[in-house]
PDB file of C-alpha atoms and ligand atoms in Angstrom:
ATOM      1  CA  UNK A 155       4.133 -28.727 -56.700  1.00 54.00           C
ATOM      2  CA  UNK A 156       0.742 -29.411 -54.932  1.00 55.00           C
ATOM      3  CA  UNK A 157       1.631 -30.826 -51.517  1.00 58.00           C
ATOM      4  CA  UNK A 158      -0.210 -34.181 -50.619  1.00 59.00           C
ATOM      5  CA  UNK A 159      -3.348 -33.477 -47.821  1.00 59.00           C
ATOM      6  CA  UNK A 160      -1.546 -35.118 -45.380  1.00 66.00           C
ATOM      7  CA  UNK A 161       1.847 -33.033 -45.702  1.00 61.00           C
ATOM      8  CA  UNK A 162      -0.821 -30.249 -45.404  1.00 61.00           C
ATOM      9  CA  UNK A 163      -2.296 -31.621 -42.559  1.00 66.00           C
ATOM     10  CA  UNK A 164       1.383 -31.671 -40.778  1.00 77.00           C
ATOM     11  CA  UNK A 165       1.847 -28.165 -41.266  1.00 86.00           C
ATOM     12  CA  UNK A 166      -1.542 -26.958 -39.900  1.00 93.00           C
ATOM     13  CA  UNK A 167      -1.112 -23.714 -37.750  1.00 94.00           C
ATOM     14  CA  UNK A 168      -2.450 -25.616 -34.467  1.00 92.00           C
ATOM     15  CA  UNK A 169      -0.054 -28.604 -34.667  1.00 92.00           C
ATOM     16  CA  UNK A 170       1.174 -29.411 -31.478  1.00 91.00           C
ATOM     17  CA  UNK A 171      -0.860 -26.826 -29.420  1.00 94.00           C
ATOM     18  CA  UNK A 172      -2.329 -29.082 -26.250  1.00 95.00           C
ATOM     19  CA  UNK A 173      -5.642 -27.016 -25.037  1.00 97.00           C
ATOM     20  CA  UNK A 174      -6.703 -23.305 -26.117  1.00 98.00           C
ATOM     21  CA  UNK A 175      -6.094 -20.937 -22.917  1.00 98.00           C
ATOM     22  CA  UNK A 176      -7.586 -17.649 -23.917  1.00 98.00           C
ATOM     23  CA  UNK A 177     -10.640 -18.047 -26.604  1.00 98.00           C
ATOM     24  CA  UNK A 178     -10.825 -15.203 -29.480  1.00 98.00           C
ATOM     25  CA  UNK A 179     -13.107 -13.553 -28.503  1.00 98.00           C
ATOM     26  CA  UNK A 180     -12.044 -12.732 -24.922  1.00 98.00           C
ATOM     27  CA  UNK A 181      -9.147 -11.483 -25.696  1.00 98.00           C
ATOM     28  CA  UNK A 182     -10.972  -8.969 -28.085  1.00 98.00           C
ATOM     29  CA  UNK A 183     -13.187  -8.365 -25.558  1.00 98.00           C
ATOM     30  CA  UNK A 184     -10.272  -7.414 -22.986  1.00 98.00           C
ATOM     31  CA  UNK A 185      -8.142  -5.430 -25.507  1.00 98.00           C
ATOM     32  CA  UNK A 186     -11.448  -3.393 -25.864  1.00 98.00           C
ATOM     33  CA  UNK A 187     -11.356  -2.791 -21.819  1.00 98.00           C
ATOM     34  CA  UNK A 188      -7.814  -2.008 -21.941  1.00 98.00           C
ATOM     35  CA  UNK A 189      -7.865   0.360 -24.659  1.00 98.00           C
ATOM     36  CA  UNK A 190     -10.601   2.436 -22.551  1.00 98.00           C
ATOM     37  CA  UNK A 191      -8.326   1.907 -19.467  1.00 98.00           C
ATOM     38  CA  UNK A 192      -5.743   3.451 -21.531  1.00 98.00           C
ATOM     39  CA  UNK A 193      -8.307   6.630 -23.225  1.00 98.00           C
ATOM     40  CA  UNK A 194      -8.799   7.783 -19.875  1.00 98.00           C
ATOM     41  CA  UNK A 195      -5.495   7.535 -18.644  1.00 97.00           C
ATOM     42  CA  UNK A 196      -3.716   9.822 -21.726  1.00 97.00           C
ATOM     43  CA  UNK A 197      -7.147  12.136 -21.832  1.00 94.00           C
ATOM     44  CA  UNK A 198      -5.663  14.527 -24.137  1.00 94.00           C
ATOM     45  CA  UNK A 199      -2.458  13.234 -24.927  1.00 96.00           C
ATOM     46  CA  UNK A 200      -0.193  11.758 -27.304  1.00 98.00           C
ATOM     47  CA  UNK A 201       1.333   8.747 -25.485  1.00 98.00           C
ATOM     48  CA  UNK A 202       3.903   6.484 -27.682  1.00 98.00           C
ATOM     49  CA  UNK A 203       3.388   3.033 -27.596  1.00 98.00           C
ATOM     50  CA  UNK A 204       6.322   1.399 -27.695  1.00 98.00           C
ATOM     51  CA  UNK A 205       5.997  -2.248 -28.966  1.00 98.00           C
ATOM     52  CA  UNK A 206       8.277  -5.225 -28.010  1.00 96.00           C
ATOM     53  CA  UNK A 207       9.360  -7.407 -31.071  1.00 96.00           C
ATOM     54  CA  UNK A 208       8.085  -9.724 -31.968  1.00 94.00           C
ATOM     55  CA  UNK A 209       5.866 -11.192 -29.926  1.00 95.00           C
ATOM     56  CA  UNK A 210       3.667  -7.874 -28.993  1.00 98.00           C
ATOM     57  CA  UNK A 211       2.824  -6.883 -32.695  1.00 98.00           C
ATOM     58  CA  UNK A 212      -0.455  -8.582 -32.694  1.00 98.00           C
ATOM     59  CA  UNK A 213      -1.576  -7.079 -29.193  1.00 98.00           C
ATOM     60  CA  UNK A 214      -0.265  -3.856 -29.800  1.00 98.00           C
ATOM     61  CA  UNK A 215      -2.034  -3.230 -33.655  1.00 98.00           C
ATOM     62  CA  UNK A 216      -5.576  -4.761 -32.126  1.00 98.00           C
ATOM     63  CA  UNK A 217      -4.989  -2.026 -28.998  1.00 98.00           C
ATOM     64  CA  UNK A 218      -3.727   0.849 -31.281  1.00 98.00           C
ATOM     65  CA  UNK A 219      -6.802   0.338 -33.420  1.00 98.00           C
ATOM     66  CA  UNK A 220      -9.249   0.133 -30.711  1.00 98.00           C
ATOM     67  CA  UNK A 221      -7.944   3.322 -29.022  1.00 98.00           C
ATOM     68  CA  UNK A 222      -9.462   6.561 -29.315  1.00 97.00           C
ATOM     69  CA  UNK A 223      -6.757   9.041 -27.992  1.00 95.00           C
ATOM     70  CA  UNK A 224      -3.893  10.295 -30.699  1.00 97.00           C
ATOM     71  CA  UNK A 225      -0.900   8.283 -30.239  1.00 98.00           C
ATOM     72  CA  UNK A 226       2.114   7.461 -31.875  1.00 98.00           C
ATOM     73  CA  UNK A 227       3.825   3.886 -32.143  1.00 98.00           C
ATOM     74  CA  UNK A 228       7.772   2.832 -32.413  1.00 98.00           C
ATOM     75  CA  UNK A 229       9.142  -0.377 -31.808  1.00 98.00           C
ATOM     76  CA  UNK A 230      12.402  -1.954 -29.978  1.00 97.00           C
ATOM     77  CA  UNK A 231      13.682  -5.424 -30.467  1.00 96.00           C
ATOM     78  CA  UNK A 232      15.979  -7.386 -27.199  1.00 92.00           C
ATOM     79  CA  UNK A 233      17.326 -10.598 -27.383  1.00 85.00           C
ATOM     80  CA  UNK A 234      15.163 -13.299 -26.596  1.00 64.00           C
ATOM     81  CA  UNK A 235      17.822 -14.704 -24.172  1.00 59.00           C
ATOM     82  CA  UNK A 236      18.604 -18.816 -22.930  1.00 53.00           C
ATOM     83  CA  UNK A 237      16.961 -21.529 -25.463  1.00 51.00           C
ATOM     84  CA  UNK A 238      13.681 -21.535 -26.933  1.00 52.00           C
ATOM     85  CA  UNK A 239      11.532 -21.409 -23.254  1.00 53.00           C
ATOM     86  CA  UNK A 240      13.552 -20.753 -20.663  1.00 55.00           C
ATOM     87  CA  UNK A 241      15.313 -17.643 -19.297  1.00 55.00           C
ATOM     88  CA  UNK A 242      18.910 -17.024 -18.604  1.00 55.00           C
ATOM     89  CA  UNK A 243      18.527 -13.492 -17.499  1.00 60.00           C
ATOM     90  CA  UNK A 244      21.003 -11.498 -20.030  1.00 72.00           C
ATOM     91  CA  UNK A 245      19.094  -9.023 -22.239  1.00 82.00           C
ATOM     92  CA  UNK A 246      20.621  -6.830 -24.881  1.00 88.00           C
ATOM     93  CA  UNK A 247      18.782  -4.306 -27.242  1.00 93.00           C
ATOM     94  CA  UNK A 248      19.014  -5.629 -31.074  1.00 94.00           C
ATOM     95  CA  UNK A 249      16.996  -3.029 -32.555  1.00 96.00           C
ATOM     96  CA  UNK A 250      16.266   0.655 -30.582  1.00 97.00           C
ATOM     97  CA  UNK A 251      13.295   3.202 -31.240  1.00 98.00           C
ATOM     98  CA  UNK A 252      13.632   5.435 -34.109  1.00 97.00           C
ATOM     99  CA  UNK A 253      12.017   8.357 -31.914  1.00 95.00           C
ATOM    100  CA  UNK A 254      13.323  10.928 -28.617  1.00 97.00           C
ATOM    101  CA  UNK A 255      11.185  10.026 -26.077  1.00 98.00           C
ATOM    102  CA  UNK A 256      12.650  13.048 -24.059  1.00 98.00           C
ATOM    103  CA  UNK A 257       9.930  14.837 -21.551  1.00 98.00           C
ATOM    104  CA  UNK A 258       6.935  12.445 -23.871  1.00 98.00           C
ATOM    105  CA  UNK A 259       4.848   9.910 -22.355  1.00 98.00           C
ATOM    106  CA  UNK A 260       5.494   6.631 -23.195  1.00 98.00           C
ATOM    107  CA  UNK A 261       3.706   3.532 -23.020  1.00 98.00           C
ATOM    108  CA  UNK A 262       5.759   0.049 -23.392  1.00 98.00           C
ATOM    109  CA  UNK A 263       3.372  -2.646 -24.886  1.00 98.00           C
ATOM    110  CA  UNK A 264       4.633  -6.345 -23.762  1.00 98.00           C
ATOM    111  CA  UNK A 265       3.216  -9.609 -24.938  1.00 98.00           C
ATOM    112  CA  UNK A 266       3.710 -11.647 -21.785  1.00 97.00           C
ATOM    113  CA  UNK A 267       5.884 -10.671 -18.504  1.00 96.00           C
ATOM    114  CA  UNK A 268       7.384 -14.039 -17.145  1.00 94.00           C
ATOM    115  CA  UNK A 269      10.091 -13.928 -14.973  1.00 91.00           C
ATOM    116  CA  UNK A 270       9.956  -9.804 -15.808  1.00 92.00           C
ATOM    117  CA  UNK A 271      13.577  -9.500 -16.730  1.00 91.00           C
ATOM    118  CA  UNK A 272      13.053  -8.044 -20.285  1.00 92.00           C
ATOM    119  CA  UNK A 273      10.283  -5.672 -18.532  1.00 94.00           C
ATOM    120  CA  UNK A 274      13.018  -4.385 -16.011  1.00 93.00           C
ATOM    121  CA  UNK A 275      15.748  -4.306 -18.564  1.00 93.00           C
ATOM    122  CA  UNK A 276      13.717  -1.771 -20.628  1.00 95.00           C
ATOM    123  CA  UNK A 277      12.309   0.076 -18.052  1.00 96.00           C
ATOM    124  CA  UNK A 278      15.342   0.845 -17.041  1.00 94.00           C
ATOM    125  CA  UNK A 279      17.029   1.765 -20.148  1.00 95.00           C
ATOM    126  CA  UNK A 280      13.675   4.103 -20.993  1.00 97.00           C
ATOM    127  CA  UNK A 281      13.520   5.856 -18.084  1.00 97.00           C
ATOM    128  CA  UNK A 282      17.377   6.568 -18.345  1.00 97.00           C
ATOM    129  CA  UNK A 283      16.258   8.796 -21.535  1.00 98.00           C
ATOM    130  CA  UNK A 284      14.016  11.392 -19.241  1.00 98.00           C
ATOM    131  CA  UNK A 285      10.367  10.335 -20.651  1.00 98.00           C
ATOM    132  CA  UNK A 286       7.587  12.400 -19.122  1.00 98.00           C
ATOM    133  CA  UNK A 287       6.728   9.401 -17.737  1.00 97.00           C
ATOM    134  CA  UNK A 288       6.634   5.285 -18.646  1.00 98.00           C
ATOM    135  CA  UNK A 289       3.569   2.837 -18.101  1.00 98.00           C
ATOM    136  CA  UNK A 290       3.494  -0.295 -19.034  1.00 98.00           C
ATOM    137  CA  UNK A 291       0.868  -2.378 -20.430  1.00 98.00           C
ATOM    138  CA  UNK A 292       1.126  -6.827 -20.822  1.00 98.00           C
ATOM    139  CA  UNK A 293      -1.525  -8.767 -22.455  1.00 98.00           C
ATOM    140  CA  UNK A 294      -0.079 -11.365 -20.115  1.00 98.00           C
ATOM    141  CA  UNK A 295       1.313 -11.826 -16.912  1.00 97.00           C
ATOM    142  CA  UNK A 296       1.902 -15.390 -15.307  1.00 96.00           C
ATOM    143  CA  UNK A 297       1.437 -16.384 -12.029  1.00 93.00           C
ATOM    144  CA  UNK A 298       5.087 -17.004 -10.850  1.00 90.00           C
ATOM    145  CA  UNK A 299       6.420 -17.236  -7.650  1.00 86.00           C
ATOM    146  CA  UNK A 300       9.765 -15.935  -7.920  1.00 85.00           C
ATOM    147  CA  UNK A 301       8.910 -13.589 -10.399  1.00 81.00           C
ATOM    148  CA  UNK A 302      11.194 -10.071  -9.555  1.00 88.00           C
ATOM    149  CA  UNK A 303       8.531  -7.219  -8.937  1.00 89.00           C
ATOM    150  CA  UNK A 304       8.460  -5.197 -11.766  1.00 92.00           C
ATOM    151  CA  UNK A 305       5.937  -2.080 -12.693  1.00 93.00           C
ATOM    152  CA  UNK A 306       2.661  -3.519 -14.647  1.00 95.00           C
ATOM    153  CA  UNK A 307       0.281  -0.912 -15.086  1.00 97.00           C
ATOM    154  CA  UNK A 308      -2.359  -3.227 -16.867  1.00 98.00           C
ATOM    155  CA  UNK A 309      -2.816  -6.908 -17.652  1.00 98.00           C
ATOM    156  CA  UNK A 310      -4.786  -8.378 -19.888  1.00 98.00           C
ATOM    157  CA  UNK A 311      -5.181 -11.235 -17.983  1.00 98.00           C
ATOM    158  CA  UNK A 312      -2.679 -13.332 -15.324  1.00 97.00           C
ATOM    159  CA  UNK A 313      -2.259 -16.772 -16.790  1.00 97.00           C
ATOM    160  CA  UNK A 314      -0.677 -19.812 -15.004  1.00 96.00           C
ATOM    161  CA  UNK A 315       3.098 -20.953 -15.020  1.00 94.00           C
ATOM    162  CA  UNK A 316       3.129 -22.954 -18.316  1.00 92.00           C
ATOM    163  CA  UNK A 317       4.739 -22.303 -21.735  1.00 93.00           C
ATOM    164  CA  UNK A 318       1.941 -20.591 -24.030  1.00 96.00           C
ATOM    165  CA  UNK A 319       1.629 -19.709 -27.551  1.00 97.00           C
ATOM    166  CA  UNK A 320      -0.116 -17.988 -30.294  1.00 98.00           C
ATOM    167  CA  UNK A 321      -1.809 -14.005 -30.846  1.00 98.00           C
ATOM    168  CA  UNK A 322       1.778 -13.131 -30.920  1.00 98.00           C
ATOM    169  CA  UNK A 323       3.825 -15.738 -28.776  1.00 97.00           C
ATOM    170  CA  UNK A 324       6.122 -17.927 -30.312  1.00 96.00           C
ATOM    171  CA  UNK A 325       7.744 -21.010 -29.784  1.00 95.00           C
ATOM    172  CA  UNK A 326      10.737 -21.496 -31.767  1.00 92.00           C
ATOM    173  CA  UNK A 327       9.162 -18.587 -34.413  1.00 93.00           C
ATOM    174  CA  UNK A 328       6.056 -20.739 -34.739  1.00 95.00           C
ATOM    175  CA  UNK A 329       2.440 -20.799 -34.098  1.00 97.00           C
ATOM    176  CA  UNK A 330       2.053 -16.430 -33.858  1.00 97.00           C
ATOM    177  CA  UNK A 331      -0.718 -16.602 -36.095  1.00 98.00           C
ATOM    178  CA  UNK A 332      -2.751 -18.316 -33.912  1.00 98.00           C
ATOM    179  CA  UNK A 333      -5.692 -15.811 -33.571  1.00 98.00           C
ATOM    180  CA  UNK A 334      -6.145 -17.314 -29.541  1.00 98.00           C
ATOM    181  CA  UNK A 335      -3.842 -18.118 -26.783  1.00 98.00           C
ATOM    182  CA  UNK A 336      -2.937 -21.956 -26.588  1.00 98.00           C
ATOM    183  CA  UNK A 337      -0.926 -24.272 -24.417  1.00 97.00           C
ATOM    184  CA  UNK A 338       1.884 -25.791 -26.035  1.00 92.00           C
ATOM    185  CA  UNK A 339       1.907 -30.192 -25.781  1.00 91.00           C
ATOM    186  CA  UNK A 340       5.091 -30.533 -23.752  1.00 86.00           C
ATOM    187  CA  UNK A 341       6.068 -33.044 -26.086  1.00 85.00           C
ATOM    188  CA  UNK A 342       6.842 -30.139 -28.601  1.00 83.00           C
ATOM    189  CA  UNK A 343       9.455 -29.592 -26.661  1.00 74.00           C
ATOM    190  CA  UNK A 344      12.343 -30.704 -23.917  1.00 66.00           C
ATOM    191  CA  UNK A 345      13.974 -29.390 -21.339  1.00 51.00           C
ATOM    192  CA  UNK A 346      11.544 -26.538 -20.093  1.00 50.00           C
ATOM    193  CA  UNK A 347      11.546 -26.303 -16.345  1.00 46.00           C
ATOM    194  CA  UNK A 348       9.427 -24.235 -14.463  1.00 43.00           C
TER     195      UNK A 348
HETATM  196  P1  IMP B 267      10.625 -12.494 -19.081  1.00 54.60           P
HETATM  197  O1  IMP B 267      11.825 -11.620 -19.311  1.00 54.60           O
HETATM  198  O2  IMP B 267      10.993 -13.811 -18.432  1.00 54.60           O
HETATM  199  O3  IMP B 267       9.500 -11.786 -18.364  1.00 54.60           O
HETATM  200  O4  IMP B 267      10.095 -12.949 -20.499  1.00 54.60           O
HETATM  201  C1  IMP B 267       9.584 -12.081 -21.410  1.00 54.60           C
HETATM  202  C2  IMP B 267       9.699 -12.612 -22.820  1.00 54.60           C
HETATM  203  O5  IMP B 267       9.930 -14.033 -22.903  1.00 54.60           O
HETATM  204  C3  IMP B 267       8.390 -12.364 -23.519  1.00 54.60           C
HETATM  205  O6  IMP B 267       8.375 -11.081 -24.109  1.00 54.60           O
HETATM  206  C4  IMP B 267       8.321 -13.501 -24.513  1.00 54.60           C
HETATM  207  O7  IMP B 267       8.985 -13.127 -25.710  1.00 54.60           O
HETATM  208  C5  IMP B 267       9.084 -14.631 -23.863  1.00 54.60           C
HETATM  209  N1  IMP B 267       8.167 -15.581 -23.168  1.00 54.60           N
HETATM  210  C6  IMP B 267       8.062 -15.764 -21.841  1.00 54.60           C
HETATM  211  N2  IMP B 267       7.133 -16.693 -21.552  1.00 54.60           N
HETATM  212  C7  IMP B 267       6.650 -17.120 -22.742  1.00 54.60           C
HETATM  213  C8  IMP B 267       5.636 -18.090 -23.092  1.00 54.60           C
HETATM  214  O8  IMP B 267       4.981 -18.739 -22.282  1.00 54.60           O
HETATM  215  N3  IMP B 267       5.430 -18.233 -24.430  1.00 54.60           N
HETATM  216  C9  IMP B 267       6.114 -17.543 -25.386  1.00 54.60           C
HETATM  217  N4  IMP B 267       7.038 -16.619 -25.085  1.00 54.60           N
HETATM  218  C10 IMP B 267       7.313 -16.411 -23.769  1.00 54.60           C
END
């Protein structure tokens, strides 16, 4: 059945999305830098990148494909833990790499690092498996104040303190496919406290 323009409308991707944050094009233009960052840094290496589900698949296919080094890729799903945008703190592994990563370099590829409890959570269970050595690299980081310190190699770029969406980032499995990074309307949702 063809759906009527306006039920169309409804269901555009950018429904709901207040202001765009991070245009297109810069955030090409920074997963370029960061993929050079990352060349020099493995020289003649084969690092693994190790992508978080879901939200880092888009950051972590545009980096693969703009790096020149050889590298492999796996990928670990936690829980995404608390409701829809805020964090309890519990985080549990619901799907773990397929490869050793015994004496190998290992690079973990994060969408965003909020409060930095997933971040520490797998940094600690990777480095528990004897890696070479682990970096990490986040397209975003916010600006939080009680944020815990966690290792950050490289940022894309450090955002402010409010719920954002889209090249990867979800809210409530919804708007990923936006190709830049938007601010969610805070009437999208309740309850989110900073
Ligand atoms: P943290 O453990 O609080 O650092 O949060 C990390 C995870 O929470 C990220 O990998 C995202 O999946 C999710 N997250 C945190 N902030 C946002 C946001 O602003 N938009 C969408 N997802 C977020």
């Amino acid at each position: 059945m063809v759906e009527s323009a306006t039920a169309q409308e409804l269901k555009r991707r950018d429904r709901g999305v207040q202001r765009v944050l991070i245009e297109e094009g810069a955030i090409q233009q920074r997963v370029r830098e960061l993929a050079a960052d990352l060349d020099a840094l493995y020289g003649d290496e084969t690092p693994l990148l190790i992508g978080v589900l879901t939200g880092a698949v888009t950051f972590m296919t545009a980096l693969m494909r703009e790096m020149g080094s050889e590298l492999k890729i796996d990928f670990m799903a936690v829980s995404s833990y608390g409701d829809d945008v805020t964090s309890s703190g519990a985080v549990r592994i619901l799907k773990d790499l397929n490869e050793n990563i015994e004496g190998r370099s290992v690079l973990i590829v994060e969408d965003i690092v909020d409060s930095g409890l997933t971040l520490k959570y797998l940094l600690d269970v990777l480095r528990r498996r004897d890696p070479k050595d682990v970096k990490v690299v986040a397209l975003l980081r916010k600006r939080k104040a009680d944020a815990i310190e966690v290792q950050t190699d490289l940022v894309g770029f450090e955002i402010p303190d409010e719920f954002v969406i889209g090249y990867g980032l979800d809210y409530a499995g919804r708007y990923r496919n936006l190709p830049y990074i938007g601010v969610l309307d805070p009437q999208e949702y309740q309850g989110y406290e900073k």
